[in-house]
């Protein structure tokens, strides 16, 4: 009967996979050690040419962007805060646009402030002000959504044409 030696009792560590995070540190293929308990923003430069591969790699944890705790707290927003702010604000703006369609004269000067396009759509095409306000609201919502998508796509996932950038 054989007895285990001390060397056999020690379990050999598994080889580290690329991009694996161990003890809040991630060894990148270029040799840089990404420190996950520090802000990522200041470390992005050190990632170098691997930035786009690293940024597209899934993160299974919360990413700390800033070293300052106050700024970091402001960078994460719960999902429900956005609807709580934007829905009442957008309904207010929708009502204000509808009210300005109904009462186009300036309160003190009496000058008509309605645009030629609004007058044409209402007078010639016979579109009611309520429908016009809702249509403009929907167009604005779609435009804003597309604007945010393209700015995010090209600002955060843009690949420079060469390394000199």
PDB file of C-alpha atoms in Angstrom:
ATOM      1  CA  UNK A   1       0.000   0.000   0.000  1.00  0.00           C
ATOM      2  CA  UNK A   2       1.360   3.360  -1.011  1.00  0.00           C
ATOM      3  CA  UNK A   3       1.056   6.538   0.973  1.00  0.00           C
ATOM      4  CA  UNK A   4       0.599   9.978  -0.534  1.00  0.00           C
ATOM      5  CA  UNK A   5       3.541  12.262  -0.401  1.00  0.00           C
ATOM      6  CA  UNK A   6       3.296  15.951   0.391  1.00  0.00           C
ATOM      7  CA  UNK A   7       3.796  16.793  -3.277  1.00  0.00           C
ATOM      8  CA  UNK A   8       0.791  14.689  -4.227  1.00  0.00           C
ATOM      9  CA  UNK A   9      -1.382  16.423  -1.642  1.00  0.00           C
ATOM     10  CA  UNK A  10      -0.806  19.801  -3.255  1.00  0.00           C
ATOM     11  CA  UNK A  11      -3.241  20.306  -6.063  1.00  0.00           C
ATOM     12  CA  UNK A  12      -1.620  21.691  -9.165  1.00  0.00           C
ATOM     13  CA  UNK A  13      -3.178  25.005 -10.218  1.00  0.00           C
ATOM     14  CA  UNK A  14      -5.173  24.979 -13.404  1.00  0.00           C
ATOM     15  CA  UNK A  15      -3.650  26.876 -16.290  1.00  0.00           C
ATOM     16  CA  UNK A  16      -5.129  30.357 -16.599  1.00  0.00           C
ATOM     17  CA  UNK A  17      -7.345  31.001 -19.571  1.00  0.00           C
ATOM     18  CA  UNK A  18      -6.898  34.249 -21.474  1.00  0.00           C
ATOM     19  CA  UNK A  19      -9.026  37.124 -20.178  1.00  0.00           C
ATOM     20  CA  UNK A  20      -9.693  35.341 -16.840  1.00  0.00           C
ATOM     21  CA  UNK A  21     -10.094  37.550 -13.765  1.00  0.00           C
ATOM     22  CA  UNK A  22      -8.474  36.224 -10.565  1.00  0.00           C
ATOM     23  CA  UNK A  23      -8.290  38.227  -7.327  1.00  0.00           C
ATOM     24  CA  UNK A  24      -9.541  41.403  -9.030  1.00  0.00           C
ATOM     25  CA  UNK A  25      -6.778  41.183 -11.629  1.00  0.00           C
ATOM     26  CA  UNK A  26      -6.886  40.212 -15.283  1.00  0.00           C
ATOM     27  CA  UNK A  27      -3.764  39.343 -17.232  1.00  0.00           C
ATOM     28  CA  UNK A  28      -4.140  40.548 -20.791  1.00  0.00           C
ATOM     29  CA  UNK A  29      -2.295  38.936 -23.714  1.00  0.00           C
ATOM     30  CA  UNK A  30      -0.073  42.032 -24.023  1.00  0.00           C
ATOM     31  CA  UNK A  31       1.199  41.464 -20.456  1.00  0.00           C
ATOM     32  CA  UNK A  32      -0.703  44.323 -18.807  1.00  0.00           C
ATOM     33  CA  UNK A  33      -2.484  43.422 -15.578  1.00  0.00           C
ATOM     34  CA  UNK A  34      -5.945  45.020 -15.542  1.00  0.00           C
ATOM     35  CA  UNK A  35      -6.885  45.836 -11.934  1.00  0.00           C
ATOM     36  CA  UNK A  36     -10.653  45.369 -11.555  1.00  0.00           C
ATOM     37  CA  UNK A  37     -10.835  47.035  -8.146  1.00  0.00           C
ATOM     38  CA  UNK A  38      -9.529  50.286  -9.679  1.00  0.00           C
ATOM     39  CA  UNK A  39     -11.115  52.589 -12.228  1.00  0.00           C
ATOM     40  CA  UNK A  40     -11.117  51.272 -15.785  1.00  0.00           C
ATOM     41  CA  UNK A  41     -11.058  54.660 -17.469  1.00  0.00           C
ATOM     42  CA  UNK A  42      -7.447  55.367 -16.526  1.00  0.00           C
ATOM     43  CA  UNK A  43      -6.387  51.832 -17.535  1.00  0.00           C
ATOM     44  CA  UNK A  44      -7.854  51.830 -21.043  1.00  0.00           C
ATOM     45  CA  UNK A  45      -4.732  53.388 -22.534  1.00  0.00           C
ATOM     46  CA  UNK A  46      -2.547  50.530 -21.250  1.00  0.00           C
ATOM     47  CA  UNK A  47      -4.735  47.958 -22.986  1.00  0.00           C
ATOM     48  CA  UNK A  48      -3.425  49.381 -26.262  1.00  0.00           C
ATOM     49  CA  UNK A  49      -4.176  47.481 -29.460  1.00  0.00           C
ATOM     50  CA  UNK A  50      -6.253  44.931 -27.520  1.00  0.00           C
ATOM     51  CA  UNK A  51      -8.829  47.565 -26.524  1.00  0.00           C
ATOM     52  CA  UNK A  52     -11.502  46.549 -29.033  1.00  0.00           C
ATOM     53  CA  UNK A  53     -11.075  42.853 -28.305  1.00  0.00           C
ATOM     54  CA  UNK A  54     -11.164  43.549 -24.552  1.00  0.00           C
ATOM     55  CA  UNK A  55     -14.199  45.867 -24.679  1.00  0.00           C
ATOM     56  CA  UNK A  56     -16.223  43.346 -26.723  1.00  0.00           C
ATOM     57  CA  UNK A  57     -15.336  40.488 -24.365  1.00  0.00           C
ATOM     58  CA  UNK A  58     -18.248  39.786 -21.970  1.00  0.00           C
ATOM     59  CA  UNK A  59     -17.843  41.073 -18.421  1.00  0.00           C
ATOM     60  CA  UNK A  60     -19.519  38.896 -15.811  1.00  0.00           C
ATOM     61  CA  UNK A  61     -19.257  41.527 -13.113  1.00  0.00           C
ATOM     62  CA  UNK A  62     -19.839  45.180 -12.448  1.00  0.00           C
ATOM     63  CA  UNK A  63     -17.127  47.298 -14.026  1.00  0.00           C
ATOM     64  CA  UNK A  64     -15.743  50.154 -11.964  1.00  0.00           C
ATOM     65  CA  UNK A  65     -15.182  53.130 -14.268  1.00  0.00           C
ATOM     66  CA  UNK A  66     -13.745  55.752 -11.878  1.00  0.00           C
ATOM     67  CA  UNK A  67     -11.478  55.712  -8.809  1.00  0.00           C
ATOM     68  CA  UNK A  68     -13.485  58.419  -7.028  1.00  0.00           C
ATOM     69  CA  UNK A  69     -16.427  56.861  -5.139  1.00  0.00           C
ATOM     70  CA  UNK A  70     -18.705  59.877  -5.647  1.00  0.00           C
ATOM     71  CA  UNK A  71     -18.188  59.991  -9.409  1.00  0.00           C
ATOM     72  CA  UNK A  72     -18.519  56.202  -9.566  1.00  0.00           C
ATOM     73  CA  UNK A  73     -21.853  56.319  -7.712  1.00  0.00           C
ATOM     74  CA  UNK A  74     -23.138  58.783 -10.304  1.00  0.00           C
ATOM     75  CA  UNK A  75     -22.122  56.561 -13.215  1.00  0.00           C
ATOM     76  CA  UNK A  76     -24.551  53.748 -12.370  1.00  0.00           C
ATOM     77  CA  UNK A  77     -28.257  54.377 -12.615  1.00  0.00           C
ATOM     78  CA  UNK A  78     -30.988  51.847 -11.744  1.00  0.00           C
ATOM     79  CA  UNK A  79     -33.220  51.008 -14.719  1.00  0.00           C
ATOM     80  CA  UNK A  80     -36.333  52.592 -13.190  1.00  0.00           C
ATOM     81  CA  UNK A  81     -34.789  56.066 -12.772  1.00  0.00           C
ATOM     82  CA  UNK A  82     -34.790  56.769 -16.517  1.00  0.00           C
ATOM     83  CA  UNK A  83     -38.541  56.148 -17.009  1.00  0.00           C
ATOM     84  CA  UNK A  84     -39.322  58.055 -13.796  1.00  0.00           C
ATOM     85  CA  UNK A  85     -37.567  61.122 -15.201  1.00  0.00           C
ATOM     86  CA  UNK A  86     -38.264  60.874 -18.934  1.00  0.00           C
ATOM     87  CA  UNK A  87     -41.933  59.833 -18.973  1.00  0.00           C
ATOM     88  CA  UNK A  88     -43.260  62.823 -16.963  1.00  0.00           C
ATOM     89  CA  UNK A  89     -40.902  65.201 -18.758  1.00  0.00           C
ATOM     90  CA  UNK A  90     -41.902  63.941 -22.207  1.00  0.00           C
ATOM     91  CA  UNK A  91     -45.615  64.121 -21.328  1.00  0.00           C
ATOM     92  CA  UNK A  92     -45.104  67.705 -20.141  1.00  0.00           C
ATOM     93  CA  UNK A  93     -43.348  68.594 -23.406  1.00  0.00           C
ATOM     94  CA  UNK A  94     -46.115  66.893 -25.389  1.00  0.00           C
ATOM     95  CA  UNK A  95     -48.749  68.948 -23.560  1.00  0.00           C
ATOM     96  CA  UNK A  96     -46.749  72.164 -24.021  1.00  0.00           C
ATOM     97  CA  UNK A  97     -46.443  71.568 -27.756  1.00  0.00           C
ATOM     98  CA  UNK A  98     -50.171  70.876 -28.015  1.00  0.00           C
ATOM     99  CA  UNK A  99     -50.954  74.052 -26.040  1.00  0.00           C
ATOM    100  CA  UNK A 100     -48.661  76.113 -28.276  1.00  0.00           C
ATOM    101  CA  UNK A 101     -50.504  74.767 -31.332  1.00  0.00           C
ATOM    102  CA  UNK A 102     -53.831  75.837 -29.824  1.00  0.00           C
ATOM    103  CA  UNK A 103     -52.660  79.310 -28.742  1.00  0.00           C
ATOM    104  CA  UNK A 104     -50.001  80.473 -31.234  1.00  0.00           C
ATOM    105  CA  UNK A 105     -50.119  84.195 -30.338  1.00  0.00           C
ATOM    106  CA  UNK A 106     -47.502  85.578 -27.991  1.00  0.00           C
ATOM    107  CA  UNK A 107     -49.124  86.600 -24.669  1.00  0.00           C
ATOM    108  CA  UNK A 108     -47.883  90.217 -24.614  1.00  0.00           C
ATOM    109  CA  UNK A 109     -47.158  91.139 -28.245  1.00  0.00           C
ATOM    110  CA  UNK A 110     -49.966  89.196 -29.923  1.00  0.00           C
ATOM    111  CA  UNK A 111     -47.626  88.121 -32.733  1.00  0.00           C
ATOM    112  CA  UNK A 112     -48.405  84.753 -34.337  1.00  0.00           C
ATOM    113  CA  UNK A 113     -45.528  82.413 -33.508  1.00  0.00           C
ATOM    114  CA  UNK A 114     -46.737  79.368 -35.398  1.00  0.00           C
ATOM    115  CA  UNK A 115     -44.460  78.088 -38.119  1.00  0.00           C
ATOM    116  CA  UNK A 116     -45.472  78.042 -41.771  1.00  0.00           C
ATOM    117  CA  UNK A 117     -45.196  74.246 -41.797  1.00  0.00           C
ATOM    118  CA  UNK A 118     -47.603  73.864 -38.867  1.00  0.00           C
ATOM    119  CA  UNK A 119     -50.070  76.272 -40.474  1.00  0.00           C
ATOM    120  CA  UNK A 120     -49.876  74.370 -43.775  1.00  0.00           C
ATOM    121  CA  UNK A 121     -50.336  70.950 -42.152  1.00  0.00           C
ATOM    122  CA  UNK A 122     -53.271  72.167 -40.050  1.00  0.00           C
ATOM    123  CA  UNK A 123     -55.024  74.454 -42.562  1.00  0.00           C
ATOM    124  CA  UNK A 124     -54.413  72.759 -45.920  1.00  0.00           C
ATOM    125  CA  UNK A 125     -54.013  69.097 -44.965  1.00  0.00           C
ATOM    126  CA  UNK A 126     -56.623  69.374 -42.178  1.00  0.00           C
ATOM    127  CA  UNK A 127     -54.535  67.505 -39.595  1.00  0.00           C
ATOM    128  CA  UNK A 128     -55.829  68.207 -36.076  1.00  0.00           C
ATOM    129  CA  UNK A 129     -53.392  69.772 -33.631  1.00  0.00           C
ATOM    130  CA  UNK A 130     -53.606  66.766 -31.306  1.00  0.00           C
ATOM    131  CA  UNK A 131     -52.531  64.363 -34.073  1.00  0.00           C
ATOM    132  CA  UNK A 132     -49.800  66.759 -35.169  1.00  0.00           C
ATOM    133  CA  UNK A 133     -48.401  67.024 -31.630  1.00  0.00           C
ATOM    134  CA  UNK A 134     -48.376  63.224 -31.238  1.00  0.00           C
ATOM    135  CA  UNK A 135     -46.746  62.737 -34.670  1.00  0.00           C
ATOM    136  CA  UNK A 136     -43.996  65.224 -33.871  1.00  0.00           C
ATOM    137  CA  UNK A 137     -43.516  63.544 -30.478  1.00  0.00           C
ATOM    138  CA  UNK A 138     -43.106  60.097 -32.102  1.00  0.00           C
ATOM    139  CA  UNK A 139     -40.709  61.493 -34.726  1.00  0.00           C
ATOM    140  CA  UNK A 140     -38.644  63.082 -31.941  1.00  0.00           C
ATOM    141  CA  UNK A 141     -38.614  59.837 -29.947  1.00  0.00           C
ATOM    142  CA  UNK A 142     -37.404  57.815 -32.945  1.00  0.00           C
ATOM    143  CA  UNK A 143     -34.829  60.458 -33.899  1.00  0.00           C
ATOM    144  CA  UNK A 144     -33.417  60.578 -30.361  1.00  0.00           C
ATOM    145  CA  UNK A 145     -33.223  56.778 -30.156  1.00  0.00           C
ATOM    146  CA  UNK A 146     -31.351  56.528 -33.464  1.00  0.00           C
ATOM    147  CA  UNK A 147     -29.074  59.425 -32.505  1.00  0.00           C
ATOM    148  CA  UNK A 148     -28.108  57.751 -29.213  1.00  0.00           C
ATOM    149  CA  UNK A 149     -27.514  54.417 -30.929  1.00  0.00           C
ATOM    150  CA  UNK A 150     -25.206  55.829 -33.610  1.00  0.00           C
ATOM    151  CA  UNK A 151     -23.290  58.078 -31.211  1.00  0.00           C
ATOM    152  CA  UNK A 152     -22.728  55.130 -28.869  1.00  0.00           C
ATOM    153  CA  UNK A 153     -21.724  52.844 -31.723  1.00  0.00           C
ATOM    154  CA  UNK A 154     -19.264  55.258 -33.301  1.00  0.00           C
ATOM    155  CA  UNK A 155     -17.910  56.856 -30.123  1.00  0.00           C
ATOM    156  CA  UNK A 156     -17.302  53.697 -28.071  1.00  0.00           C
ATOM    157  CA  UNK A 157     -16.786  51.027 -30.732  1.00  0.00           C
ATOM    158  CA  UNK A 158     -14.940  53.040 -33.352  1.00  0.00           C
ATOM    159  CA  UNK A 159     -11.770  51.452 -34.636  1.00  0.00           C
ATOM    160  CA  UNK A 160      -9.140  53.916 -35.824  1.00  0.00           C
ATOM    161  CA  UNK A 161      -7.743  53.394 -39.329  1.00  0.00           C
ATOM    162  CA  UNK A 162      -4.191  52.925 -38.039  1.00  0.00           C
ATOM    163  CA  UNK A 163      -2.234  52.761 -34.811  1.00  0.00           C
ATOM    164  CA  UNK A 164      -1.100  56.394 -35.095  1.00  0.00           C
ATOM    165  CA  UNK A 165      -4.513  57.512 -33.834  1.00  0.00           C
TER     166      UNK A 165
END
